[in-house]
Coordinates of C-alpha atoms in Angstrom, one line a residue:
Chain W
X39 CA 0.0 0.0 0.0
X40 CA 1.3 3.5 -1.0
X41 CA 1.8 6.1 1.7
X42 CA 2.6 9.8 1.5
X43 CA 4.2 10.9 4.8
X44 CA 4.8 14.4 5.9
X45 CA 6.8 14.9 9.1
X46 CA 7.5 18.1 11.0
X47 CA 7.5 20.1 7.7
X48 CA 8.8 23.7 8.0
X49 CA 8.6 26.0 5.0
X50 CA 9.4 29.6 4.3
X51 CA 9.2 32.0 1.4
X52 CA 11.2 35.1 0.6
X53 CA 9.2 38.3 0.4
X54 CA 10.1 42.0 0.1
X55 CA 9.9 42.2 3.8
X56 CA 12.3 39.3 4.3
X57 CA 11.9 35.6 5.1
X58 CA 8.4 34.6 6.0
X59 CA 7.9 31.4 7.9
X60 CA 4.7 29.7 6.8
X61 CA 4.6 26.1 7.7
X62 CA 5.8 25.6 11.3
X63 CA 6.0 21.8 11.7
X64 CA 3.3 19.9 9.8
X65 CA 2.7 16.2 10.3
X66 CA 0.3 14.4 8.0
X67 CA 0.1 10.8 6.7
X68 CA -2.1 9.8 3.8
X69 CA -2.5 6.2 2.7
X70 CA -3.7 5.0 -0.7
X71 CA -7.4 5.3 -1.1
X72 CA -7.9 7.8 1.8
X73 CA -9.4 11.2 1.4
X74 CA -8.1 13.9 3.7
X75 CA -9.5 17.4 3.9
X76 CA -7.2 20.2 4.9
X77 CA -9.2 23.1 6.0
X78 CA -8.3 26.4 7.5
X79 CA -8.6 30.2 7.3
X80 CA -6.9 32.2 4.6
X81 CA -3.2 32.5 5.2
X82 CA -2.9 29.4 7.4
X83 CA -0.5 27.7 4.9
X84 CA -2.8 25.3 3.1
X85 CA -1.6 26.2 -0.4
X86 CA 2.0 26.4 0.7
X87 CA 1.6 22.7 1.8
X88 CA 0.2 21.9 -1.7
X89 CA 2.9 23.7 -3.6
X90 CA 5.7 22.3 -1.4
X91 CA 4.6 18.8 -2.0
X92 CA 4.6 19.5 -5.8
X93 CA 8.0 21.1 -5.6
X94 CA 7.4 24.7 -6.6
X95 CA 10.7 26.6 -6.4
X96 CA 9.3 29.5 -4.5
X97 CA 9.0 27.5 -1.3
X98 CA 12.1 26.8 0.8
X99 CA 11.9 23.7 3.0
X100 CA 13.8 24.5 6.2
X101 CA 13.1 21.3 8.0
X102 CA 11.2 18.0 8.2
X103 CA 10.6 15.5 5.4
X104 CA 8.1 14.3 2.8
X105 CA 8.4 10.7 1.8
X106 CA 6.5 8.7 -0.7
X107 CA 6.7 4.9 0.0
X108 CA 10.0 5.7 1.7
X109 CA 11.4 7.7 -1.2
X110 CA 12.6 11.2 -0.4
X111 CA 10.2 13.5 -2.3
X112 CA 12.1 16.6 -1.4
X113 CA 15.1 15.3 -3.3
X114 CA 13.1 14.9 -6.5
X115 CA 12.6 17.5 -9.3
X116 CA 9.1 18.7 -10.0
X117 CA 8.6 16.4 -13.0
X118 CA 10.1 13.4 -11.1
X119 CA 7.5 13.9 -8.4
X120 CA 4.8 13.8 -11.0
X121 CA 6.2 10.7 -12.6
X122 CA 6.4 9.1 -9.2
X123 CA 2.6 9.5 -8.9
X124 CA 1.9 12.8 -7.3
X125 CA -0.5 15.3 -8.8
X126 CA -1.4 18.8 -7.9
X127 CA -4.7 20.3 -9.2
X128 CA -3.9 23.9 -9.2
X129 CA -5.9 26.8 -7.9
X130 CA -4.8 29.0 -10.7
X131 CA -3.8 26.9 -13.7
X132 CA -1.4 28.7 -16.0
X133 CA -2.1 29.6 -19.7
X134 CA 0.3 28.2 -22.2
X135 CA -0.1 29.9 -25.6
X136 CA 0.4 27.9 -28.7
X137 CA 0.2 24.5 -26.9
X138 CA -3.0 22.7 -27.6
X139 CA -4.8 20.7 -25.0
X140 CA -4.4 17.6 -27.2
X141 CA -0.7 18.1 -27.6
X142 CA -0.3 18.8 -23.9
X143 CA -2.2 15.8 -22.7
X144 CA -0.4 13.4 -25.0
X145 CA 3.0 14.9 -24.0
X146 CA 2.1 14.6 -20.3
X147 CA 0.8 11.0 -20.6
X148 CA 3.9 10.0 -22.5
X149 CA 6.1 11.5 -19.8
X150 CA 4.2 9.8 -17.0
X151 CA 3.9 6.4 -18.6
X152 CA 7.4 6.4 -20.2
X153 CA 5.8 5.5 -23.5
X154 CA 3.4 7.1 -26.0
X155 CA -0.2 6.2 -25.4
X156 CA -1.7 3.9 -28.0
X157 CA -2.7 6.0 -31.0
X158 CA -5.7 3.8 -31.6
X159 CA -7.2 4.2 -28.1
X160 CA -5.9 7.5 -26.7
X161 CA -8.1 9.8 -28.8
X162 CA -11.2 7.9 -27.6
X163 CA -10.1 7.8 -24.0
X164 CA -9.6 11.6 -24.0
X165 CA -12.9 12.2 -25.6
X166 CA -14.8 9.9 -23.2
X167 CA -13.1 11.6 -20.2
X168 CA -14.0 15.0 -21.5
X169 CA -17.6 13.9 -22.0
X170 CA -17.9 12.8 -18.4
X171 CA -16.7 16.2 -17.3
X172 CA -19.2 17.8 -19.7
X173 CA -16.4 19.5 -21.6
X174 CA -17.1 20.4 -25.2
X175 CA -14.9 18.5 -27.7
X176 CA -13.7 21.8 -29.2
X177 CA -11.6 22.1 -26.0
X178 CA -9.1 19.7 -27.4
X179 CA -8.0 22.1 -30.1
X180 CA -7.7 25.1 -27.8
X181 CA -4.5 26.3 -26.2
X182 CA -3.9 25.1 -22.6
X183 CA -6.0 27.3 -20.3
X184 CA -6.1 30.1 -22.7
X185 CA -9.4 32.0 -22.5
X186 CA -10.8 29.2 -20.3
X187 CA -13.3 30.4 -17.7
X188 CA -12.6 29.6 -14.0
X189 CA -14.9 26.5 -14.2
X190 CA -13.3 25.3 -17.4
X191 CA -9.8 25.5 -15.9
X192 CA -10.9 23.4 -13.0
X193 CA -12.5 20.8 -15.2
X194 CA -9.4 20.7 -17.2
X195 CA -7.4 20.0 -14.1
X196 CA -9.7 17.1 -13.2
X197 CA -9.5 15.8 -16.7
X198 CA -5.7 15.5 -16.3
X199 CA -6.2 13.8 -13.0
X200 CA -8.4 11.2 -14.6
X201 CA -6.2 10.7 -17.6
X202 CA -2.8 10.7 -15.9
X203 CA -3.9 8.3 -13.0
X204 CA -1.6 9.5 -10.2
X205 CA -1.4 7.7 -6.8
X206 CA -2.0 10.8 -4.8
X207 CA -3.7 14.0 -5.8
X208 CA -3.6 17.3 -4.0
X209 CA -6.5 19.5 -4.8
X210 CA -5.7 23.1 -4.1
X211 CA -9.0 24.9 -3.6
X212 CA -10.5 23.2 -6.6
X213 CA -13.9 24.3 -5.4
X214 CA -13.2 28.0 -5.4
X215 CA -15.0 30.0 -8.0
X216 CA -17.3 27.1 -9.1
X217 CA -21.0 27.2 -9.3
X218 CA -23.1 24.3 -7.9
X219 CA -23.3 22.5 -11.2
X220 CA -19.6 22.7 -11.9
X221 CA -18.8 21.7 -8.3
X222 CA -20.8 18.6 -8.7
X223 CA -19.2 17.7 -12.1
X224 CA -15.7 18.2 -10.7
X225 CA -16.5 16.3 -7.5
X226 CA -17.8 13.4 -9.5
X227 CA -14.5 13.3 -11.4
X228 CA -12.5 13.2 -8.2
X229 CA -14.8 10.4 -6.8
X230 CA -14.4 8.4 -10.1
X231 CA -10.7 8.6 -9.9
X232 CA -10.8 7.6 -6.2
X233 CA -13.0 4.6 -6.9
X234 CA -11.3 3.4 -10.1
X235 CA -7.6 3.8 -9.1
X236 CA -7.6 3.9 -5.3
X237 CA -6.4 7.5 -5.5
X238 CA -5.3 9.1 -2.2
X239 CA -6.6 12.6 -2.0
X240 CA -5.5 15.7 -0.1
X241 CA -8.4 18.1 -0.5
X242 CA -7.5 21.6 0.4
X243 CA -10.4 24.0 0.9
X244 CA -11.6 27.0 2.8
X245 CA -15.3 26.0 2.7
X246 CA -17.2 22.9 3.7
X247 CA -19.3 23.1 0.6
X248 CA -17.3 20.6 -1.5
X249 CA -17.4 18.1 1.4
X250 CA -21.0 17.5 0.6
X251 CA -19.9 15.9 -2.6
X252 CA -16.6 14.4 -1.6
X253 CA -16.7 12.7 1.7
X254 CA -13.4 12.9 3.6
X255 CA -12.1 10.1 5.9
X256 CA -10.1 12.6 7.9
X257 CA -10.3 16.4 8.5
X258 CA -7.3 18.4 9.5
X259 CA -7.7 22.0 10.6
X260 CA -4.8 24.3 9.7
X261 CA -4.1 27.4 11.7
X262 CA -0.9 29.5 11.5
X263 CA 1.1 26.9 9.7
X264 CA 0.3 23.9 11.9
X265 CA -2.4 21.3 12.3
X266 CA -4.6 22.7 15.1
X267 CA -7.1 19.9 15.3
X268 CA -7.8 16.6 13.6
X269 CA -10.9 14.4 13.4
X270 CA -13.3 12.6 11.1
X271 CA -16.0 14.1 8.9
X272 CA -17.9 15.3 11.9
X273 CA -15.2 18.0 12.4
X274 CA -16.1 19.5 9.1
X275 CA -19.7 19.8 10.2
X276 CA -18.6 21.5 13.3
X277 CA -16.6 23.9 11.3
X278 CA -19.6 24.6 9.1
X279 CA -21.5 25.7 12.2
X280 CA -18.7 27.5 14.1
X281 CA -16.3 28.7 11.5
X282 CA -12.6 29.1 12.4
X283 CA -13.0 31.8 15.0
X284 CA -12.4 29.6 18.0
X285 CA -9.0 28.6 16.7
X286 CA -8.0 32.2 16.0
X287 CA -9.2 33.2 19.5
X288 CA -7.2 30.4 21.1
X289 CA -4.2 31.5 19.1
X290 CA -4.5 35.1 20.3
Chain K
X275 CA 0.9 58.0 -23.7
X276 CA 3.1 57.8 -26.7
X277 CA 6.1 58.0 -24.4
X278 CA 8.5 55.5 -25.9
X279 CA 8.9 52.5 -23.7
X280 CA 12.1 50.5 -23.9
X281 CA 12.2 47.2 -22.2
X282 CA 15.2 45.0 -21.8
X283 CA 15.7 41.5 -20.7
X284 CA 16.1 42.2 -17.0
X285 CA 13.0 40.6 -15.4
X286 CA 9.6 40.8 -16.8
X287 CA 8.3 44.2 -17.7
X288 CA 4.8 44.9 -18.8
X289 CA 3.5 47.9 -20.5
X290 CA 0.0 48.2 -21.6
X291 CA -2.8 50.7 -22.1
X292 CA -5.9 51.2 -24.1
X293 CA -6.6 54.9 -24.0
X294 CA -5.8 57.6 -26.5
X295 CA -5.4 60.9 -24.8
X296 CA -1.9 61.5 -26.1
X297 CA 0.6 64.2 -26.9
X298 CA 2.9 62.9 -29.7
X299 CA 6.6 63.0 -29.1
X300 CA 7.3 63.0 -32.8
X301 CA 4.9 63.3 -35.7
X302 CA 5.4 60.3 -37.9
X303 CA 3.5 61.8 -40.8
X304 CA 6.1 64.5 -41.1
X305 CA 9.1 62.2 -41.4
X306 CA 11.2 63.1 -44.4
X307 CA 10.7 60.8 -47.5
X308 CA 12.4 60.7 -50.9
X309 CA 13.3 58.2 -53.6
X310 CA 16.7 59.8 -54.1
X311 CA 19.7 58.8 -52.0
X312 CA 21.3 62.2 -52.0
X313 CA 18.3 63.9 -50.5
X314 CA 19.1 62.2 -47.2
X315 CA 21.8 63.5 -44.9
X316 CA 24.8 61.3 -44.0
X317 CA 23.9 58.6 -41.5
X318 CA 25.5 59.2 -38.2
X319 CA 23.8 56.3 -36.3
X320 CA 22.1 58.7 -33.9
X321 CA 18.9 59.1 -36.0
X322 CA 15.7 57.6 -34.6
X323 CA 15.6 55.2 -37.6
X324 CA 19.2 54.1 -37.2
X325 CA 20.0 54.3 -33.5
X326 CA 19.4 50.6 -32.8
X327 CA 21.1 49.2 -35.9
X328 CA 24.8 48.3 -36.3
X329 CA 25.3 51.1 -38.9
X330 CA 29.0 50.3 -39.4
X331 CA 28.2 46.9 -40.9
X332 CA 25.7 48.5 -43.2
X333 CA 27.7 51.4 -44.7
X334 CA 27.9 49.7 -48.1
X335 CA 24.2 49.3 -48.3
X336 CA 23.5 52.8 -47.1
X337 CA 26.0 54.6 -49.3
X338 CA 27.8 52.1 -51.6
X339 CA 27.3 51.4 -55.2
X340 CA 24.7 48.8 -55.7
X341 CA 24.1 46.2 -58.4
X342 CA 20.5 46.9 -59.5
X343 CA 20.1 44.4 -62.2
X344 CA 17.4 41.6 -62.2
X345 CA 18.5 38.5 -60.4
X346 CA 17.5 34.8 -60.5
X347 CA 14.1 33.9 -59.0
X348 CA 12.3 30.6 -58.8
X349 CA 8.6 30.1 -58.8
X350 CA 6.2 27.4 -59.8
X351 CA 3.3 28.6 -62.0
X352 CA 0.2 29.5 -60.0
X353 CA -3.2 30.3 -61.6
X354 CA -4.3 33.9 -61.2
X355 CA -0.8 35.2 -60.8
X356 CA 1.7 36.9 -63.2
X357 CA 5.4 37.4 -62.5
X358 CA 7.4 39.7 -64.7
X359 CA 10.2 42.4 -64.6
X360 CA 8.9 45.9 -65.3
X361 CA 10.6 49.2 -66.0
X362 CA 11.3 51.9 -63.4
X363 CA 8.9 54.1 -65.2
X364 CA 6.0 51.7 -64.8
X365 CA 3.0 53.5 -63.2
X366 CA 2.9 51.0 -60.3
X367 CA 6.4 51.9 -59.1
X368 CA 6.0 54.5 -56.4
X369 CA 2.3 53.9 -55.9
X370 CA 2.5 52.5 -52.4
X371 CA 5.3 54.4 -50.7
X372 CA 8.4 56.4 -50.6
X373 CA 11.7 55.6 -48.8
X374 CA 12.2 57.2 -45.4
X375 CA 15.8 56.3 -44.9
X376 CA 19.0 56.6 -46.9
X377 CA 19.5 52.9 -47.5
X378 CA 16.0 52.4 -48.9
X379 CA 16.5 55.5 -51.1
X380 CA 19.9 54.1 -52.2
X381 CA 18.0 51.0 -53.4
X382 CA 15.4 53.1 -55.1
X383 CA 18.0 55.1 -56.9
X384 CA 19.9 52.0 -58.0
X385 CA 17.4 49.4 -59.2
X386 CA 17.1 48.8 -62.9
X387 CA 14.0 46.7 -63.2
X388 CA 11.3 45.9 -60.7
X389 CA 9.8 42.5 -60.1
X390 CA 6.1 42.7 -60.5
X391 CA 3.8 40.1 -59.0
X392 CA 0.2 40.5 -60.0
X393 CA -2.8 38.8 -58.4
X394 CA -6.2 38.6 -60.1
X395 CA -9.4 36.8 -59.2
X396 CA -8.9 33.8 -56.8
X397 CA -5.2 33.4 -57.2
X398 CA -3.4 30.2 -56.1
X399 CA -0.7 30.4 -53.6
X400 CA 2.5 31.7 -55.2
X401 CA 6.0 31.2 -53.7
X402 CA 8.8 33.3 -55.2
X403 CA 12.2 32.2 -54.0
X404 CA 15.6 33.8 -54.3
X405 CA 18.6 31.9 -53.2
X406 CA 21.5 33.2 -55.3
X407 CA 21.9 36.9 -54.7
X408 CA 25.6 36.5 -53.8
X409 CA 28.0 38.8 -52.0
X410 CA 27.9 41.8 -54.2
X411 CA 25.9 44.7 -52.6
X412 CA 22.6 44.8 -54.4
X413 CA 19.4 46.9 -54.8
X414 CA 16.0 45.4 -55.5
X415 CA 12.5 46.6 -56.0
X416 CA 9.4 44.5 -56.0
X417 CA 5.7 45.4 -56.5
X418 CA 2.8 43.1 -55.6
X419 CA -0.5 44.3 -57.0
X420 CA -3.8 42.8 -56.1
X421 CA -6.7 43.5 -58.5
X422 CA -10.1 44.6 -57.3
X423 CA -11.7 41.9 -55.3
X424 CA -8.9 39.4 -55.8
X425 CA -7.7 36.9 -53.2
X426 CA -4.4 35.2 -52.8
X427 CA -1.2 34.4 -50.8
X428 CA 2.3 35.4 -51.9
X429 CA 5.3 34.0 -50.2
X430 CA 8.6 35.9 -50.7
X431 CA 11.2 33.4 -49.7
X432 CA 14.8 34.6 -49.2
X433 CA 17.7 32.2 -48.6
X434 CA 21.4 31.9 -49.2
X435 CA 24.1 34.6 -49.1
X436 CA 23.1 38.2 -49.7
X437 CA 24.0 41.9 -49.2
X438 CA 20.8 43.6 -50.1
X439 CA 18.8 46.8 -49.7
X440 CA 15.4 46.8 -51.2
X441 CA 11.9 48.2 -51.4
X442 CA 8.7 46.2 -51.7
X443 CA 5.4 47.8 -52.6
X444 CA 2.1 46.1 -52.0
X445 CA -0.9 47.6 -53.7
X446 CA -4.4 46.4 -52.8
X447 CA -7.2 47.6 -55.0
X448 CA -10.7 47.9 -53.5
X449 CA -12.0 44.7 -51.8
X450 CA -8.9 42.7 -52.4
X451 CA -8.0 40.3 -49.6
X452 CA -4.5 38.9 -49.7
X453 CA -1.7 37.6 -47.5
X454 CA 2.0 38.4 -48.1
X455 CA 4.6 36.4 -46.2
X456 CA 8.2 37.6 -46.2
X457 CA 10.5 34.9 -45.1
X458 CA 14.1 35.8 -44.2
X459 CA 16.0 32.5 -43.8
X460 CA 19.3 33.9 -45.1
X461 CA 22.7 32.5 -44.6
X462 CA 24.4 33.6 -41.3
X463 CA 26.5 36.2 -43.0
X464 CA 23.7 38.0 -44.9
X465 CA 23.0 41.7 -44.5
X466 CA 19.5 42.8 -45.5
X467 CA 17.5 46.0 -45.2
X468 CA 14.0 46.1 -46.5
X469 CA 11.2 48.7 -46.6
X470 CA 7.8 47.2 -47.3
X471 CA 5.1 49.6 -48.2
X472 CA 1.4 48.6 -48.4
X473 CA -1.4 50.7 -49.7
X474 CA -4.8 49.2 -48.8
X475 CA -7.9 50.3 -50.7
X476 CA -11.5 50.5 -49.8
X477 CA -12.8 47.4 -48.1
X478 CA -9.5 45.6 -48.8
X479 CA -7.7 43.4 -46.3
X480 CA -4.0 42.7 -46.1
X481 CA -2.4 40.0 -43.9
X482 CA 1.3 40.6 -43.7
X483 CA 3.7 38.3 -42.0
X484 CA 7.4 38.8 -41.5
X485 CA 9.5 35.7 -40.6
X486 CA 13.1 36.5 -39.8
X487 CA 15.3 33.7 -38.7
X488 CA 18.6 33.8 -40.7
X489 CA 21.1 36.6 -41.5
X490 CA 23.7 38.6 -39.6
X491 CA 21.7 41.8 -39.8
X492 CA 18.1 41.8 -41.0
X493 CA 15.9 44.8 -40.9
X494 CA 12.4 44.6 -42.4
X495 CA 10.3 47.7 -42.0
X496 CA 6.7 47.2 -43.0
X497 CA 4.3 50.1 -43.3
X498 CA 0.6 49.8 -44.0
X499 CA -1.4 52.8 -45.3
X500 CA -5.1 52.2 -44.7
X501 CA -6.1 54.5 -47.5
X502 CA -9.7 53.4 -48.3
X503 CA -12.7 53.3 -46.0
X504 CA -13.1 50.0 -44.2
X505 CA -9.5 48.9 -45.1
X506 CA -8.0 46.3 -42.7
X507 CA -4.4 45.3 -41.9
X508 CA -3.2 42.4 -39.9
X509 CA 0.6 42.7 -39.5
X510 CA 2.4 39.8 -37.8
X511 CA 6.0 39.0 -37.2
X512 CA 8.1 36.2 -35.7
X513 CA 11.8 36.2 -35.2
X514 CA 14.5 34.2 -33.4
X515 CA 17.8 35.9 -32.8
X516 CA 20.9 33.8 -32.1
X517 CA 24.3 34.9 -30.8
X518 CA 25.6 37.9 -32.6
X519 CA 22.4 38.3 -34.7
X520 CA 20.6 41.6 -35.2
X521 CA 16.9 41.3 -36.2
X522 CA 15.0 44.5 -36.5
X523 CA 11.5 45.6 -37.6
X524 CA 10.1 49.1 -37.6
X525 CA 6.3 48.7 -38.2
X526 CA 4.2 51.7 -39.2
X527 CA 0.4 51.7 -39.5
X528 CA -1.2 54.8 -40.9
X529 CA -5.0 55.0 -40.5
X530 CA -5.8 57.5 -43.2
X531 CA -9.5 56.7 -44.0
X532 CA -12.4 56.2 -41.8
X533 CA -13.5 52.9 -40.2
X534 CA -10.2 51.2 -40.7
X535 CA -8.8 48.5 -38.5
X536 CA -5.3 47.2 -37.7
X537 CA -3.8 44.6 -35.6
X538 CA -0.1 44.3 -35.1
X539 CA 1.5 41.3 -33.3
X540 CA 5.2 40.6 -33.3
X541 CA 6.8 37.9 -31.2
X542 CA 10.4 37.0 -30.9
X543 CA 12.9 34.9 -29.0
X544 CA 16.5 35.8 -28.2
X545 CA 19.3 33.4 -27.3
X546 CA 23.0 33.8 -27.0
X547 CA 25.6 36.5 -26.5
X548 CA 24.9 39.6 -28.6
X549 CA 21.5 38.5 -29.9
X550 CA 19.7 41.8 -30.5
X551 CA 16.2 42.4 -31.6
X552 CA 14.4 45.7 -32.2
X553 CA 10.7 46.3 -32.6
X554 CA 9.4 49.8 -33.1
X555 CA 5.6 50.0 -33.6
X556 CA 4.3 53.3 -34.8
X557 CA 0.6 53.8 -35.2
X558 CA -0.8 57.1 -36.6
X559 CA -4.5 57.8 -36.6
X560 CA -5.1 60.6 -39.0
X561 CA -7.6 63.3 -38.6
X562 CA -10.0 61.8 -41.1
X563 CA -9.7 58.3 -39.6
X564 CA -12.8 58.3 -37.4
X565 CA -14.0 55.0 -36.2
X566 CA -10.4 53.6 -36.2
X567 CA -9.8 50.3 -34.3
X568 CA -6.2 49.5 -33.7
X569 CA -4.1 47.3 -31.3
X570 CA -0.4 46.6 -31.5
X571 CA 1.7 44.4 -29.4
X572 CA 5.2 43.0 -29.2
X573 CA 6.3 40.1 -27.0
X574 CA 9.9 38.9 -26.5
X575 CA 11.1 35.8 -24.8
X576 CA 14.6 36.0 -23.5
X577 CA 16.3 32.6 -23.3
X578 CA 19.8 33.5 -22.1
X579 CA 22.1 36.1 -20.7
X580 CA 23.8 38.7 -23.0
X581 CA 20.8 39.5 -25.2
X582 CA 19.1 42.7 -25.8
X583 CA 15.5 43.3 -26.9
X584 CA 14.4 46.9 -27.7
X585 CA 10.6 47.2 -27.9
X586 CA 9.0 50.6 -28.5
X587 CA 5.3 51.1 -29.2
X588 CA 4.2 54.6 -30.2
X589 CA 0.6 55.8 -30.7
X590 CA -0.2 59.1 -32.3
X591 CA -3.8 60.3 -32.6
X592 CA -5.2 63.2 -34.5
X593 CA -8.9 62.5 -33.9
X594 CA -10.6 61.5 -30.7
X595 CA -13.6 59.9 -32.5
X596 CA -12.3 56.3 -32.7
X597 CA -13.4 52.8 -31.7
X598 CA -10.3 51.9 -29.8
X599 CA -6.5 52.1 -29.7
X600 CA -4.2 50.2 -27.6
X601 CA -0.7 48.8 -27.4
X602 CA 1.3 46.5 -25.3
X603 CA 4.9 45.4 -25.0
X604 CA 6.5 42.8 -22.8
X605 CA 9.9 41.4 -22.7
X606 CA 10.7 38.7 -20.2
X607 CA 12.5 35.7 -19.1
X608 CA 11.0 32.4 -19.4
X609 CA 7.8 32.1 -17.5
X610 CA 8.7 29.9 -14.5
X611 CA 5.0 29.3 -13.8
X612 CA 4.5 27.8 -17.2
X613 CA 7.5 25.6 -16.7
X614 CA 6.2 24.5 -13.3
X615 CA 2.8 23.7 -14.6
X616 CA 4.2 21.5 -17.4
X617 CA 6.8 19.8 -15.1
X618 CA 4.0 19.2 -12.5
X619 CA 2.5 17.0 -15.2
X620 CA 5.6 14.9 -15.5
X621 CA 7.1 16.7 -18.5
X622 CA 10.9 17.0 -18.1
X623 CA 12.3 20.5 -17.9
X624 CA 14.0 20.6 -21.4
X625 CA 10.9 19.3 -23.1
X626 CA 8.8 21.7 -21.2
X627 CA 11.0 24.6 -22.3
X628 CA 10.8 23.5 -25.9
X629 CA 7.0 23.3 -25.7
X630 CA 6.6 26.7 -24.2
X631 CA 9.0 28.5 -26.7
X632 CA 7.6 26.8 -29.7
X633 CA 4.1 27.4 -28.5
X634 CA 4.9 31.1 -28.0
X635 CA 6.4 31.5 -31.5
X636 CA 4.1 29.2 -33.5
X637 CA 1.1 31.3 -32.6
X638 CA 2.3 33.6 -35.4
X639 CA 3.3 30.8 -37.8
X640 CA -0.3 29.4 -37.5
X641 CA -1.5 32.6 -39.1
X642 CA 0.1 31.9 -42.4
X643 CA -2.5 29.4 -43.7
X644 CA -0.1 27.5 -45.9
X645 CA 0.5 24.1 -44.4
X646 CA 3.8 23.3 -46.2
X647 CA 5.4 26.6 -45.2
X648 CA 4.1 26.3 -41.7
X649 CA 5.6 22.9 -41.3
X650 CA 8.9 24.1 -42.7
X651 CA 9.0 27.1 -40.4
X652 CA 8.0 24.9 -37.4
X653 CA 11.0 22.7 -38.2
X654 CA 13.2 25.8 -38.6
X655 CA 12.1 27.0 -35.2
X656 CA 12.8 23.6 -33.7
X657 CA 16.3 23.7 -35.2
X658 CA 16.9 27.2 -33.8
X659 CA 15.9 26.0 -30.4
X660 CA 18.0 22.8 -30.7
X661 CA 21.0 25.0 -31.4
X662 CA 20.5 26.8 -28.2
X663 CA 21.0 23.9 -25.8

């Protein structure tokens, strides 16, 4: 069974005002097939955790470890992490002019699998996956994320999740900016990947709304760069009623 | 608003606005023009038109004696097109523009015959290739004329060794709709100065694409005069400068008639010590050009240290009654966020770089609409990129 293990992770970034310490010792273990929700107020370090796992160069790891089945993730380049089976669905997917979705998906699939996908089946696989996410076929010919609406970008992220079949997915505020219909479609995609491939999920969100469609096994509350409380799905319900105030008061 | 903006490769700089309340720094319409070399003062290298160019390498083209005789061209027959050499006195010569610099005037003074390409009706794609200009300093003159209501695509394909200063005139009669592609894939040693003047009639549309990849110094200065009501110009350019290469383009759009539209998009990449690109984009909206709609932009991608990209948009407006006018210029290093996005999908860094650069540049190539040429240019860009690693 695959395991992603984060131990005492400390991360900082450089800002104009100097070094800013964001993660102050995070412990988190996700096993294959588990769904973990990471919740917390803005600025608590949720996205920093996501980008640090994926290896974004802006984030400096100052201490602790991330291991994936015993392998040192922090020693891997960004693309090595992806090829090892980690996937980050981004909050703000980047536009890539002149690179079509078709070309991008084939290139990524080839890189992840180490061989070109079968010409005979790949086109149909992409089309079917797009259909399930209610994406118009014309998307395939468009440039990556160029002119996509917020909802289209998120569906495109989940499309990649379903096609690339990672072992662990980090969803960074995938629910933000989605209307109810789009939220359902995107959640169904995540649930499909979870059921079909035994995907482990780290679902980062500010709101409990998405948890009505994706049921977490564990909920972690992030406050000021640390896990302040952990529990089962009932913790999310409590947050829905009470908000984050009591953690912030306790902190003060 | 028409303050010249110069951006270099240090970090990403953005410059963009869409308004038009402007005080011109220099009136483009009053720039001196003449077909005679001697009418221009000696070039010092400090003039607006010369200040970015390596003038010392270009002295022979600016002031030297030029061979103005017809040269060898290759072209397959294409229906609806005629190719012939015409005399200097032909009525078409001088109908689209007049030189605005001494090298262009030197070419005009020196050419013996002009190459005339005529399009009529629904013309087939015509590719005219010149590969054997040689090392003697030369003058050339070309006229492309598109008859009323005609359509077509002309590719002017330049390869091999050359030392050339030339003028190209493009005349679009009313309602013509044509594409002209000027490909500079010269030998590494080539020196080339070109002024390309287009005069676009009532309801006519010109798509003009400059592709500059090869040559030591290549300067192509296109100008489009939107002379008839409803005229439309789309001016594109793509260039890739390697170490020691100077690629320049000074683009000028003159909205003369009412309800005219222009779009200018030039994209370039720079790689290697001494790679230098220059883009100057002047747009003049004349006092009769009410309802004008114009937007111009230049984007440069800097791939290494030691390069220099000059990018200067200028907008000059003589009437306030327009649809819209805007310009943008950005010169930047590789976008690390794009790289991160692709790498986060498992794509190795070098492959991700290749994808991003080719994507950036092929956006222009895709405008050509001639699959064989697009494929060739795509390969050429791949080769440029491969040479950089």
